[in-house]
Amino acid sequence: MEPGLASLHCHPMTPKSSASSDSSTPTVALTMDGVIANWVKGLRAHVAARHGVADRQLALNVSWDLSEWGVDDPAGTIRDFLLSPMSGRLKLVEGADAGIARLQSAGFRVLAVTRRDHMVGDRPDDQDTTRHIARQWFAGQPQLGIGDDGIVFTEDPVGVDADVWVDDAPRRVKRLVEAEKPVWVLPQPWNRPVVQHPGVHVLFDGWSSVDDLVAAHSS
């Protein structure tokens, strides 16, 4: 989940790594936050701590602008969260480890795509911090089998070279559809409207539905 982007000024950068598809090995680009990492629970804990309330007082069924949590500056709140150690202690989205293993066993090359370093502003030190935290998080999840060469930091995930995408961000999903790129949505509270968008595939049962994707995109 990557809300509140409009108010951030992002300095254009070349993606940290460039993914290229092999015709015999389909590549699937998975959004890190919201698809692999349980972003919303970690962000909720961060907001709760700042407001001096218990996590359970903030609903998990949150909108894209975080209005249910009384957040006036979503972009600033997210920036602070991404620069905090808390953003490196996220739990996995339910079933993500088994789902990713299924993709890998089916012959897919798995990329974890994130624009975290473009969500914290222009300072190189801040961008380096977010990249380090993200890499350390994946290093702490060895069961995913995603090393540094499988992590793509990019300002525009739509531009990553892949055969299929799994995303949770409504605007990005629409852009992928408009670009005629196969995209599957992992259902989340903030993307309910886009699930009905023409051309969108849906993992209706979350990662438990990964076989639908495998069947649709295996050669």
PDB file of C-alpha atoms in Angstrom:
ATOM      1  CA  MET A   1       0.000   0.000   0.000  1.00  0.00           C
ATOM      2  CA  GLU A   2       1.473   3.312  -1.021  1.00  0.00           C
ATOM      3  CA  PRO A   3      -0.975   6.100  -0.219  1.00  0.00           C
ATOM      4  CA  GLY A   4      -0.497   9.814   0.045  1.00  0.00           C
ATOM      5  CA  LEU A   5       1.988  10.213  -2.776  1.00  0.00           C
ATOM      6  CA  ALA A   6       0.723  13.408  -4.340  1.00  0.00           C
ATOM      7  CA  SER A   7       2.263  15.735  -1.786  1.00  0.00           C
ATOM      8  CA  LEU A   8       5.732  14.213  -2.016  1.00  0.00           C
ATOM      9  CA  HIS A   9       8.285  15.672  -4.409  1.00  0.00           C
ATOM     10  CA  CYS A  10      10.227  12.718  -5.753  1.00  0.00           C
ATOM     11  CA  HIS A  11      13.523  13.155  -7.538  1.00  0.00           C
ATOM     12  CA  PRO A  12      13.539  10.961 -10.660  1.00  0.00           C
ATOM     13  CA  MET A  13      16.010   8.114 -10.327  1.00  0.00           C
ATOM     14  CA  THR A  14      16.962   5.114 -12.421  1.00  0.00           C
ATOM     15  CA  PRO A  15      15.657   1.889 -10.870  1.00  0.00           C
ATOM     16  CA  LYS A  16      18.220   0.300  -8.573  1.00  0.00           C
ATOM     17  CA  SER A  17      18.022  -2.855 -10.580  1.00  0.00           C
ATOM     18  CA  SER A  18      16.442  -3.620 -13.905  1.00  0.00           C
ATOM     19  CA  ALA A  19      14.390  -6.763 -14.354  1.00  0.00           C
ATOM     20  CA  SER A  20      14.306  -8.483 -17.696  1.00  0.00           C
ATOM     21  CA  SER A  21      12.019 -11.347 -18.635  1.00  0.00           C
ATOM     22  CA  ASP A  22      13.360 -14.568 -20.062  1.00  0.00           C
ATOM     23  CA  SER A  23      10.974 -15.995 -22.636  1.00  0.00           C
ATOM     24  CA  SER A  24      11.218 -19.425 -20.983  1.00  0.00           C
ATOM     25  CA  THR A  25      10.912 -18.116 -17.434  1.00  0.00           C
ATOM     26  CA  PRO A  26       7.904 -15.912 -16.734  1.00  0.00           C
ATOM     27  CA  THR A  27       8.584 -13.035 -14.360  1.00  0.00           C
ATOM     28  CA  VAL A  28       6.045 -11.933 -11.783  1.00  0.00           C
ATOM     29  CA  ALA A  29       6.415  -8.532 -10.130  1.00  0.00           C
ATOM     30  CA  LEU A  30       4.998  -8.454  -6.606  1.00  0.00           C
ATOM     31  CA  THR A  31       4.472  -5.193  -4.744  1.00  0.00           C
ATOM     32  CA  MET A  32       6.392  -5.391  -1.477  1.00  0.00           C
ATOM     33  CA  ASP A  33       3.982  -3.495   0.762  1.00  0.00           C
ATOM     34  CA  GLY A  34       0.439  -4.799   0.812  1.00  0.00           C
ATOM     35  CA  VAL A  35       1.185  -7.928  -1.216  1.00  0.00           C
ATOM     36  CA  ILE A  36       4.213  -9.452   0.551  1.00  0.00           C
ATOM     37  CA  ALA A  37       4.627  -7.396   3.732  1.00  0.00           C
ATOM     38  CA  ASN A  38       1.655  -6.576   5.954  1.00  0.00           C
ATOM     39  CA  TRP A  39       2.085  -2.849   5.577  1.00  0.00           C
ATOM     40  CA  VAL A  40      -1.194  -1.764   7.143  1.00  0.00           C
ATOM     41  CA  LYS A  41      -0.593  -3.473  10.503  1.00  0.00           C
ATOM     42  CA  GLY A  42       2.881  -1.989  10.789  1.00  0.00           C
ATOM     43  CA  LEU A  43       1.671   1.464   9.812  1.00  0.00           C
ATOM     44  CA  ARG A  44      -1.205   1.162  12.262  1.00  0.00           C
ATOM     45  CA  ALA A  45       1.218   0.404  15.088  1.00  0.00           C
ATOM     46  CA  HIS A  46       3.282   3.440  14.097  1.00  0.00           C
ATOM     47  CA  VAL A  47       0.247   5.755  14.042  1.00  0.00           C
ATOM     48  CA  ALA A  48      -1.078   4.322  17.309  1.00  0.00           C
ATOM     49  CA  ALA A  49       2.241   4.985  19.022  1.00  0.00           C
ATOM     50  CA  ARG A  50       2.251   8.575  17.785  1.00  0.00           C
ATOM     51  CA  HIS A  51      -1.326   9.109  18.977  1.00  0.00           C
ATOM     52  CA  GLY A  52      -0.711   7.386  22.292  1.00  0.00           C
ATOM     53  CA  VAL A  53      -3.457   4.804  21.780  1.00  0.00           C
ATOM     54  CA  ALA A  54      -3.614   1.020  21.570  1.00  0.00           C
ATOM     55  CA  ASP A  55      -3.364  -0.548  18.112  1.00  0.00           C
ATOM     56  CA  ARG A  56      -6.801  -2.115  18.466  1.00  0.00           C
ATOM     57  CA  GLN A  57      -8.367   1.348  18.699  1.00  0.00           C
ATOM     58  CA  LEU A  58      -7.490   1.935  15.023  1.00  0.00           C
ATOM     59  CA  ALA A  59      -9.467  -0.014  12.431  1.00  0.00           C
ATOM     60  CA  LEU A  60      -7.640  -2.308  10.035  1.00  0.00           C
ATOM     61  CA  ASN A  61     -10.376  -1.585   7.505  1.00  0.00           C
ATOM     62  CA  VAL A  62      -8.707   1.660   6.495  1.00  0.00           C
ATOM     63  CA  SER A  63      -9.096   3.827   3.388  1.00  0.00           C
ATOM     64  CA  TRP A  64      -6.328   4.975   1.081  1.00  0.00           C
ATOM     65  CA  ASP A  65      -6.055   8.385   2.805  1.00  0.00           C
ATOM     66  CA  LEU A  66      -5.912   6.890   6.342  1.00  0.00           C
ATOM     67  CA  SER A  67      -8.797   9.161   7.327  1.00  0.00           C
ATOM     68  CA  GLU A  68     -10.210   6.545   9.716  1.00  0.00           C
ATOM     69  CA  TRP A  69      -7.088   6.980  11.830  1.00  0.00           C
ATOM     70  CA  GLY A  70      -7.370  10.755  12.074  1.00  0.00           C
ATOM     71  CA  VAL A  71      -4.235  11.266   9.967  1.00  0.00           C
ATOM     72  CA  ASP A  72      -4.033  14.789   8.533  1.00  0.00           C
ATOM     73  CA  ASP A  73      -0.808  14.261   6.562  1.00  0.00           C
ATOM     74  CA  PRO A  74      -0.716  10.721   5.117  1.00  0.00           C
ATOM     75  CA  ALA A  75       2.442  11.309   3.063  1.00  0.00           C
ATOM     76  CA  GLY A  76       4.348  12.721   6.035  1.00  0.00           C
ATOM     77  CA  THR A  77       3.149   9.932   8.293  1.00  0.00           C
ATOM     78  CA  ILE A  78       4.239   7.299   5.803  1.00  0.00           C
ATOM     79  CA  ARG A  79       7.602   8.985   5.319  1.00  0.00           C
ATOM     80  CA  ASP A  80       8.259   8.909   9.064  1.00  0.00           C
ATOM     81  CA  PHE A  81       7.168   5.288   9.213  1.00  0.00           C
ATOM     82  CA  LEU A  82       9.454   4.215   6.366  1.00  0.00           C
ATOM     83  CA  LEU A  83      12.424   5.869   8.051  1.00  0.00           C
ATOM     84  CA  SER A  84      11.707   4.168  11.377  1.00  0.00           C
ATOM     85  CA  PRO A  85      12.928   0.715  12.443  1.00  0.00           C
ATOM     86  CA  MET A  86       9.271  -0.283  12.732  1.00  0.00           C
ATOM     87  CA  SER A  87       9.031  -0.475   8.922  1.00  0.00           C
ATOM     88  CA  GLY A  88      11.601  -3.269   9.043  1.00  0.00           C
ATOM     89  CA  ARG A  89       9.584  -5.367  11.491  1.00  0.00           C
ATOM     90  CA  LEU A  90       6.536  -6.055   9.337  1.00  0.00           C
ATOM     91  CA  LYS A  91       4.804  -9.408   9.355  1.00  0.00           C
ATOM     92  CA  LEU A  92       4.060 -11.252   6.132  1.00  0.00           C
ATOM     93  CA  VAL A  93       0.709 -10.903   4.427  1.00  0.00           C
ATOM     94  CA  GLU A  94      -1.180 -14.083   5.268  1.00  0.00           C
ATOM     95  CA  GLY A  95      -0.143 -16.880   2.928  1.00  0.00           C
ATOM     96  CA  ALA A  96       2.546 -14.857   1.140  1.00  0.00           C
ATOM     97  CA  ASP A  97       5.341 -17.315   1.923  1.00  0.00           C
ATOM     98  CA  ALA A  98       3.398 -20.311   0.618  1.00  0.00           C
ATOM     99  CA  GLY A  99       2.129 -18.332  -2.377  1.00  0.00           C
ATOM    100  CA  ILE A 100       5.579 -17.171  -3.395  1.00  0.00           C
ATOM    101  CA  ALA A 101       6.946 -20.689  -2.978  1.00  0.00           C
ATOM    102  CA  ARG A 102       4.173 -21.922  -5.268  1.00  0.00           C
ATOM    103  CA  LEU A 103       5.108 -19.357  -7.930  1.00  0.00           C
ATOM    104  CA  GLN A 104       8.762 -20.318  -7.705  1.00  0.00           C
ATOM    105  CA  SER A 105       8.004 -24.039  -7.900  1.00  0.00           C
ATOM    106  CA  ALA A 106       5.886 -23.342 -10.986  1.00  0.00           C
ATOM    107  CA  GLY A 107       8.914 -21.796 -12.679  1.00  0.00           C
ATOM    108  CA  PHE A 108       8.228 -18.104 -12.147  1.00  0.00           C
ATOM    109  CA  ARG A 109      10.991 -15.635 -11.470  1.00  0.00           C
ATOM    110  CA  VAL A 110       9.755 -13.552  -8.536  1.00  0.00           C
ATOM    111  CA  LEU A 111      10.593  -9.862  -8.150  1.00  0.00           C
ATOM    112  CA  ALA A 112       9.712  -7.790  -5.097  1.00  0.00           C
ATOM    113  CA  VAL A 113       9.037  -4.263  -6.323  1.00  0.00           C
ATOM    114  CA  THR A 114       8.930  -1.168  -4.137  1.00  0.00           C
ATOM    115  CA  ARG A 115       9.058   2.595  -4.423  1.00  0.00           C
ATOM    116  CA  ARG A 116       9.803   3.079  -0.733  1.00  0.00           C
ATOM    117  CA  ASP A 117      12.941   5.086  -1.478  1.00  0.00           C
ATOM    118  CA  HIS A 118      10.884   7.483  -3.601  1.00  0.00           C
ATOM    119  CA  MET A 119       8.324   8.010  -0.863  1.00  0.00           C
ATOM    120  CA  VAL A 120      10.691   9.673   1.600  1.00  0.00           C
ATOM    121  CA  GLY A 121      11.720  12.734  -0.401  1.00  0.00           C
ATOM    122  CA  ASP A 122      14.955  13.754  -2.085  1.00  0.00           C
ATOM    123  CA  ARG A 123      17.581  13.297   0.626  1.00  0.00           C
ATOM    124  CA  PRO A 124      20.019  10.535  -0.432  1.00  0.00           C
ATOM    125  CA  ASP A 125      20.592   9.486   3.184  1.00  0.00           C
ATOM    126  CA  ASP A 126      16.856   8.944   3.691  1.00  0.00           C
ATOM    127  CA  GLN A 127      16.591   6.989   0.462  1.00  0.00           C
ATOM    128  CA  ASP A 128      19.567   4.830   1.461  1.00  0.00           C
ATOM    129  CA  THR A 129      17.953   4.209   4.845  1.00  0.00           C
ATOM    130  CA  THR A 130      14.738   2.934   3.314  1.00  0.00           C
ATOM    131  CA  ARG A 131      16.596   0.690   0.878  1.00  0.00           C
ATOM    132  CA  HIS A 132      18.687  -0.741   3.709  1.00  0.00           C
ATOM    133  CA  ILE A 133      15.606  -1.414   5.852  1.00  0.00           C
ATOM    134  CA  ALA A 134      13.843  -3.142   2.956  1.00  0.00           C
ATOM    135  CA  ARG A 135      16.857  -5.345   2.154  1.00  0.00           C
ATOM    136  CA  GLN A 136      17.267  -6.270   5.802  1.00  0.00           C
ATOM    137  CA  TRP A 137      13.586  -7.183   5.992  1.00  0.00           C
ATOM    138  CA  PHE A 138      13.919  -9.613   3.093  1.00  0.00           C
ATOM    139  CA  ALA A 139      17.139 -10.996   4.583  1.00  0.00           C
ATOM    140  CA  GLY A 140      15.090 -11.798   7.680  1.00  0.00           C
ATOM    141  CA  GLN A 141      12.560 -13.727   5.557  1.00  0.00           C
ATOM    142  CA  PRO A 142      14.784 -16.441   4.016  1.00  0.00           C
ATOM    143  CA  GLN A 143      11.759 -18.652   3.360  1.00  0.00           C
ATOM    144  CA  LEU A 144      10.733 -16.243   0.593  1.00  0.00           C
ATOM    145  CA  GLY A 145      13.863 -16.972  -1.431  1.00  0.00           C
ATOM    146  CA  ILE A 146      14.115 -13.319  -2.518  1.00  0.00           C
ATOM    147  CA  GLY A 147      17.684 -12.016  -2.395  1.00  0.00           C
ATOM    148  CA  ASP A 148      19.064  -8.579  -3.212  1.00  0.00           C
ATOM    149  CA  ASP A 149      18.940  -9.366  -6.934  1.00  0.00           C
ATOM    150  CA  GLY A 150      15.206  -9.954  -6.660  1.00  0.00           C
ATOM    151  CA  ILE A 151      14.404  -6.607  -5.017  1.00  0.00           C
ATOM    152  CA  VAL A 152      13.619  -3.768  -7.421  1.00  0.00           C
ATOM    153  CA  PHE A 153      13.618  -0.177  -6.154  1.00  0.00           C
ATOM    154  CA  THR A 154      11.947   2.039  -8.705  1.00  0.00           C
ATOM    155  CA  GLU A 155       9.968   5.239  -8.908  1.00  0.00           C
ATOM    156  CA  ASP A 156       7.506   3.619 -11.312  1.00  0.00           C
ATOM    157  CA  PRO A 157       6.722  -0.071 -10.735  1.00  0.00           C
ATOM    158  CA  VAL A 158       4.615  -0.074 -13.908  1.00  0.00           C
ATOM    159  CA  GLY A 159       7.839   0.279 -15.890  1.00  0.00           C
ATOM    160  CA  VAL A 160       9.397  -2.901 -14.502  1.00  0.00           C
ATOM    161  CA  ASP A 161       9.930  -5.556 -17.159  1.00  0.00           C
ATOM    162  CA  ALA A 162       7.681  -8.433 -16.102  1.00  0.00           C
ATOM    163  CA  ASP A 163       5.121 -10.807 -17.562  1.00  0.00           C
ATOM    164  CA  VAL A 164       2.524 -10.353 -14.833  1.00  0.00           C
ATOM    165  CA  TRP A 165       2.032  -8.088 -11.811  1.00  0.00           C
ATOM    166  CA  VAL A 166       0.399  -8.603  -8.409  1.00  0.00           C
ATOM    167  CA  ASP A 167      -0.475  -5.251  -6.853  1.00  0.00           C
ATOM    168  CA  ASP A 168      -2.755  -3.628  -4.304  1.00  0.00           C
ATOM    169  CA  ALA A 169      -2.567   0.064  -5.256  1.00  0.00           C
ATOM    170  CA  PRO A 170      -5.708   1.184  -7.163  1.00  0.00           C
ATOM    171  CA  ARG A 171      -4.104   3.873  -9.323  1.00  0.00           C
ATOM    172  CA  ARG A 172      -1.234   1.634 -10.301  1.00  0.00           C
ATOM    173  CA  VAL A 173      -3.575  -1.237 -11.125  1.00  0.00           C
ATOM    174  CA  LYS A 174      -5.505   1.041 -13.473  1.00  0.00           C
ATOM    175  CA  ARG A 175      -2.290   2.185 -15.151  1.00  0.00           C
ATOM    176  CA  LEU A 176      -1.195  -1.411 -15.675  1.00  0.00           C
ATOM    177  CA  VAL A 177      -4.546  -2.241 -17.275  1.00  0.00           C
ATOM    178  CA  GLU A 178      -4.316   0.843 -19.500  1.00  0.00           C
ATOM    179  CA  ALA A 179      -0.844  -0.300 -20.563  1.00  0.00           C
ATOM    180  CA  GLU A 180      -2.341  -3.719 -21.382  1.00  0.00           C
ATOM    181  CA  LYS A 181      -0.147  -5.440 -18.804  1.00  0.00           C
ATOM    182  CA  PRO A 182      -1.573  -8.447 -16.958  1.00  0.00           C
ATOM    183  CA  VAL A 183      -2.303  -7.471 -13.363  1.00  0.00           C
ATOM    184  CA  TRP A 184      -3.794  -9.399 -10.481  1.00  0.00           C
ATOM    185  CA  VAL A 185      -5.136  -7.642  -7.410  1.00  0.00           C
ATOM    186  CA  LEU A 186      -4.650  -8.950  -3.908  1.00  0.00           C
ATOM    187  CA  PRO A 187      -7.898  -7.775  -2.265  1.00  0.00           C
ATOM    188  CA  GLN A 188      -7.450  -5.155   0.451  1.00  0.00           C
ATOM    189  CA  PRO A 189      -9.919  -2.691   2.007  1.00  0.00           C
ATOM    190  CA  TRP A 190      -8.439   0.207   0.028  1.00  0.00           C
ATOM    191  CA  ASN A 191      -8.728  -1.402  -3.400  1.00  0.00           C
ATOM    192  CA  ARG A 192     -12.324  -2.640  -3.416  1.00  0.00           C
ATOM    193  CA  PRO A 193     -13.413  -0.310  -6.280  1.00  0.00           C
ATOM    194  CA  VAL A 194     -10.621  -1.436  -8.598  1.00  0.00           C
ATOM    195  CA  VAL A 195     -11.506  -5.111  -8.142  1.00  0.00           C
ATOM    196  CA  GLN A 196     -14.479  -4.438 -10.436  1.00  0.00           C
ATOM    197  CA  HIS A 197     -12.346  -2.619 -13.025  1.00  0.00           C
ATOM    198  CA  PRO A 198     -12.479  -4.221 -16.494  1.00  0.00           C
ATOM    199  CA  GLY A 199      -9.323  -6.160 -17.284  1.00  0.00           C
ATOM    200  CA  VAL A 200      -8.338  -6.729 -13.661  1.00  0.00           C
ATOM    201  CA  HIS A 201      -7.788 -10.271 -12.426  1.00  0.00           C
ATOM    202  CA  VAL A 202      -8.454 -10.900  -8.745  1.00  0.00           C
ATOM    203  CA  LEU A 203      -6.931 -13.300  -6.253  1.00  0.00           C
ATOM    204  CA  PHE A 204     -10.321 -13.593  -4.585  1.00  0.00           C
ATOM    205  CA  ASP A 205      -9.059 -15.656  -1.654  1.00  0.00           C
ATOM    206  CA  GLY A 206      -5.779 -13.803  -1.354  1.00  0.00           C
ATOM    207  CA  TRP A 207      -2.634 -15.864  -1.694  1.00  0.00           C
ATOM    208  CA  SER A 208      -4.744 -19.024  -1.434  1.00  0.00           C
ATOM    209  CA  SER A 209      -5.840 -18.287  -5.022  1.00  0.00           C
ATOM    210  CA  VAL A 210      -2.331 -18.185  -6.473  1.00  0.00           C
ATOM    211  CA  ASP A 211      -3.002 -21.297  -8.540  1.00  0.00           C
ATOM    212  CA  ASP A 212      -5.405 -19.211 -10.625  1.00  0.00           C
ATOM    213  CA  LEU A 213      -2.497 -16.951 -11.581  1.00  0.00           C
ATOM    214  CA  VAL A 214      -0.186 -19.893 -12.209  1.00  0.00           C
ATOM    215  CA  ALA A 215      -2.715 -21.541 -14.524  1.00  0.00           C
ATOM    216  CA  ALA A 216      -3.313 -18.314 -16.456  1.00  0.00           C
ATOM    217  CA  HIS A 217       0.348 -17.447 -17.066  1.00  0.00           C
ATOM    218  CA  SER A 218       2.237 -20.726 -17.244  1.00  0.00           C
ATOM    219  CA  SER A 219       3.482 -21.648 -20.680  1.00  0.00           C
TER     220      SER A 219
END
